[in-house]
């Protein structure tokens, strides 16, 4: 990496822009140091924050700080500008995946393969912590796969139903 | 050099002509499409200032193009990646759409042969419109020469293809023959037949991305093992992969002395990750991350056949290949796709001296007509063959389920696993409790007063007596049942013992692995 | 006569709580060890552990009346304490205890039965002129009945499980077309939690405050109240934060509600601990909701402001002792707030966050009491609720208590799982909460962000993410690898060939 300054964009709930020089974040009133393992201490305006990196994969990073988790997408400013040039309309996926929002047990499956569903229609019922959660389709389309059966124990983010979006 | 005498002036002038090719327009052309130029890609791929171009002045076979007439749309050469020598070629889309002409192909073949002769990995940066129609059959002959070299080098040097633009028709076969394919989202596509012809012949409407984009090949077809959001990260991914691989099949994978070895800090957590109920899923990645060196995991084909995990990692600094069932997807069963994914990975590791670690929690093969009709028999056998044939150190840890044929396939001792450890939560059996009881005690249950209660009782009895690692342990089919917290130590010790492993091979041309 | 031994038919923090007091009173404690929680913290507090025979059970032992009675008889235990939840409001358990001569730490089975059925409780309350919310008549056992009664009462209505609480089996329905789905879900929840799908319907009062009065009665007709608790900070009808006393009650109103609660107890012949729940509308009119015939999760805040050990009083009155306390003895001393620290991800809609607690640290503070059933290294079992600890914070005034709570949370940290701590940080700072302008719609409507972020917090996290990312990139771009050795395979192969 060149020693010149480069601008990076870090996008979470909000977008932040940082100057980077020689693999270090350089910003006024901001100081970061490693604190062993995946822990870092960041001081902004003399206020110190202790954070832990929970996961770093390619350009996505999740940080735990003050009991909150933040997931960021990281990229160089010039790369993001360049990527803006290609057509976003031709995106590959027209599949909507219904994922379990939390771990639990499937107590009802309301659709079968081939069924046509509307946006907002309920697809399954997940029981967690003795509460029943109605899982609704966020897009309308045709069901191409039902991966859950009544009685299945599922983990958070597990894919339960796959829809081909109309 | 500053020498005004004619030979040296001519030399200087020619260099300047070449440099003039790479002007602002050259960069703008690719950037406007959201892509990087071949030059920039090589710059990112190689260690700073180490790339040396070969045959920069090669001319196209049919040259009527005045500008951009050096190189024939291909930059090739060698450089260093992480301090080790690597060959590479990058197709230049700016010249005739990066299409393959005779000279272009010849350059590629040249570096392929050099790489194989000298024992260094070769990386192809693909960004091409395909065969150059103007040169006709000569283009096809060029492709054939490239394919032949891919085949000759297979298993001798690591070959990596990085798809950064289109790769269509015949052009896809070179990547297909290489060890790993990287793709960039939105700008890279691979297909044998493009959407226009598909529409003509089959009347099927489909976009470039939907037919052969990065996500399609990463998750549906399994053709691409690595996908990234942009080119910089894709090329960094290639660098990252190379850090796990030896330069050729005679070498061992490299040590990484600049990163201190960081063991996971809470091995006691391992036994707590496994849920109490055998039917509940958990994330096998959490188990892996609490055994191997911290932050050392690098998954291969992460989005394809997610019911099995194939990844590189480091254990006490030593590179290992990890094959692990993933209980949170399809309960970790083996099916057509996962068998193929794992078999290919195992054979790669075997070819390049990378020891294998297997973490097992498999309830069996996926039943049903869909799998059977897709040839589960053939594809499942691939993984069995791959493990049996591999002569690298192979160690298995049975975490939970290990039923029936799947237990054998996942590197059991009897098909050649060097060490088989098991956790106290392991269940090694011909089949699971529910199925077993249904078969063994069918009559008793039918005749019983309260069949449901008897069934539950018998299942619990089976769980107690059979679904555990101790029978296998006593028969010697497991080497040791271990405390999960000690897994890392046991594995480091096992791989250390296996460091100089050697097995004899009967001479034969090659086996006939089911394909 | 006080029992000599006690079986705790419960787990987690409440089991520890009960055993603490029992020990203080010189009563021998027995706890039940289940295979799912074989290493649980509460077992360490018991004088003797009973290993549960899971093979005979179809559900948790804490819901199995016969098993509990069997253990009590087998081990010759004098009394059973049901804690909260599970069988604490099941009249069958109380009756079986009475039949077998085991002291049940709770009221008579008739009281439980009467108060346990919300409709019956409301009938009794209205007989002695305690104001009620308009509600359904009789138990609702099918959807048609639900539809009919809801239409009669008029939307918006609240569906409630007849036999339970804790937010399970409860749904607000604003329009008739939403009733069918709501009814189905509510009944499913009720059947799973309480084994009883019967429902009742009440008119839904908008923006009510939830005020409950703690009562204590002996078996000799004496009863007192120990003031109120406000539990308006709820989410999906589950309490998250409770305080004692309530910021909105005047002395007069407090006394009136207290006296009515006592009146109800005496009328039904109630004994031991109980809680009478009211809803307060925006005009400070109160309506009887229901009566809970057990010790409540939030009892510590009452203990904090009165200085009374409620479990001790519960055991004494159950054992037949006469109430030593008089109403005039009791005074409100300061303020107390309880925060239920649940293993939930408040950034993701309070989704339960199972896992292993890597670290759990709360500061050493004279204003802080921590009731927890877990230690670092514990796995949170997924079959029970998600509460991992209760923080009870006191202060001389409400303002002080809130300030203390903010300070204490600042110094608290839980790692390995997400918790509701950031939610409390946000709630305690909200101006409406600070000024006491709260009601049960607070979380839904007033709190626009369910987790608190310090100033620049996300920026700090972003900078850390970027630095970690750059560290990884630097490693990939700069670190050189060492030269490698020839593999032994090839050397042996070459030896073979030569």
Short mmCIF file of C-alpha atoms in Angstrom, two decimals, chain A residues 1 8 10 12-14 16 18 20 23-25 30 32 34 39-42 44-45 49-53 56 58-59 61 63-70 72 74 101-103 108 110 125 127-134, chain C residues 167-168 171 181 184-185 188-189 192-193 236 238 345-347 351-352 354 359 382-386 415 418 422 425 451-474 477-478:
data_model
loop_
_atom_site.label_atom_id
_atom_site.label_comp_id
_atom_site.label_asym_id
_atom_site.label_seq_id
_atom_site.Cartn_x
_atom_site.Cartn_y
_atom_site.Cartn_z
CA UNK A 1 0.00 0.00 0.00
CA UNK A 8 -12.08 4.96 3.28
CA UNK A 10 -17.21 2.72 6.58
CA UNK A 12 -23.06 1.04 9.36
CA UNK A 13 -26.26 2.68 10.59
CA UNK A 14 -24.50 5.80 9.37
CA UNK A 16 -18.26 7.48 8.17
CA UNK A 18 -11.72 8.19 7.44
CA UNK A 20 -5.84 6.20 6.12
CA UNK A 23 -2.48 0.98 7.26
CA UNK A 24 -3.40 3.33 10.10
CA UNK A 25 -6.57 5.31 10.60
CA UNK A 30 -8.98 10.09 17.05
CA UNK A 32 -6.71 3.79 18.07
CA UNK A 34 -4.65 -2.60 19.82
CA UNK A 39 -9.77 -5.85 21.33
CA UNK A 40 -9.08 -2.25 20.42
CA UNK A 41 -9.34 1.03 22.29
CA UNK A 42 -10.49 4.05 20.32
CA UNK A 44 -12.34 10.32 20.33
CA UNK A 45 -12.06 13.78 21.88
CA UNK A 49 -14.15 3.36 23.90
CA UNK A 50 -13.27 -0.27 24.30
CA UNK A 51 -14.42 -2.44 21.44
CA UNK A 52 -14.03 -6.03 20.35
CA UNK A 53 -13.96 -7.26 16.77
CA UNK A 56 -14.01 -9.74 10.00
CA UNK A 58 -13.53 -9.62 3.39
CA UNK A 59 -14.95 -6.12 3.61
CA UNK A 61 -16.63 -6.20 10.00
CA UNK A 63 -17.67 -4.77 16.35
CA UNK A 64 -19.06 -5.08 19.89
CA UNK A 65 -18.89 -1.85 21.85
CA UNK A 66 -20.82 -0.80 24.97
CA UNK A 67 -23.08 -3.81 24.66
CA UNK A 68 -24.09 -2.89 21.10
CA UNK A 69 -22.99 -4.70 17.95
CA UNK A 70 -22.24 -2.77 14.80
CA UNK A 72 -19.92 -2.24 8.82
CA UNK A 74 -15.78 -1.07 4.33
CA UNK A 101 -35.15 -14.34 12.90
CA UNK A 102 -34.06 -16.22 16.00
CA UNK A 103 -33.47 -19.79 17.10
CA UNK A 108 -46.55 -24.38 11.70
CA UNK A 110 -48.33 -22.42 6.02
CA UNK A 125 -44.84 -19.84 12.70
CA UNK A 127 -41.90 -20.63 18.54
CA UNK A 128 -39.12 -19.15 20.66
CA UNK A 129 -39.02 -18.49 24.38
CA UNK A 130 -42.61 -19.75 24.58
CA UNK A 131 -43.78 -16.99 22.23
CA UNK A 132 -45.26 -17.64 18.81
CA UNK A 133 -43.85 -15.55 15.97
CA UNK A 134 -45.61 -15.17 12.67
CA UNK C 167 -47.40 -11.70 28.55
CA UNK C 168 -48.00 -15.13 27.11
CA UNK C 171 -52.79 -9.93 22.17
CA UNK C 181 -54.94 -14.79 13.58
CA UNK C 184 -55.00 -18.65 17.04
CA UNK C 185 -51.57 -17.42 18.11
CA UNK C 188 -51.23 -21.70 20.97
CA UNK C 189 -49.06 -19.73 23.37
CA UNK C 192 -47.88 -24.30 25.52
CA UNK C 193 -47.24 -22.18 28.59
CA UNK C 236 -45.36 -7.15 24.32
CA UNK C 238 -43.79 -8.53 29.41
CA UNK C 345 -30.65 -8.51 21.11
CA UNK C 346 -32.31 -5.13 21.41
CA UNK C 347 -30.85 -4.05 18.09
CA UNK C 351 -34.66 -11.49 19.53
CA UNK C 352 -33.57 -14.07 22.11
CA UNK C 354 -28.89 -17.83 23.40
CA UNK C 359 -18.10 -12.42 31.02
CA UNK C 382 -33.21 -22.26 25.57
CA UNK C 383 -36.20 -23.97 27.16
CA UNK C 384 -36.79 -21.38 29.86
CA UNK C 385 -37.13 -17.59 29.69
CA UNK C 386 -34.29 -15.32 28.72
CA UNK C 415 -19.90 -10.42 26.99
CA UNK C 418 -26.36 -9.56 23.82
CA UNK C 422 -28.41 -0.84 26.09
CA UNK C 425 -29.53 2.89 29.18
CA UNK C 451 -30.74 0.94 22.48
CA UNK C 452 -28.62 3.72 23.81
CA UNK C 453 -25.58 4.95 21.98
CA UNK C 454 -23.03 7.19 23.60
CA UNK C 455 -21.96 10.25 21.68
CA UNK C 456 -19.52 9.15 18.96
CA UNK C 457 -20.00 5.50 19.89
CA UNK C 458 -20.70 4.32 16.36
CA UNK C 459 -17.84 6.37 15.01
CA UNK C 460 -15.50 4.71 17.47
CA UNK C 461 -16.81 1.31 16.41
CA UNK C 462 -16.39 2.28 12.75
CA UNK C 463 -12.81 3.37 13.36
CA UNK C 464 -12.07 0.12 15.15
CA UNK C 465 -13.65 -1.88 12.33
CA UNK C 466 -11.54 -0.02 9.80
CA UNK C 467 -8.34 -0.47 11.79
CA UNK C 468 -8.97 -4.19 12.20
CA UNK C 469 -9.66 -4.40 8.48
CA UNK C 470 -6.46 -2.51 7.69
CA UNK C 471 -4.47 -4.75 10.01
CA UNK C 472 -5.70 -7.76 8.05
CA UNK C 473 -4.98 -6.07 4.70
CA UNK C 474 -1.50 -5.16 5.88
CA UNK C 477 -0.08 -7.22 1.50
CA UNK C 478 3.13 -7.00 3.45
#
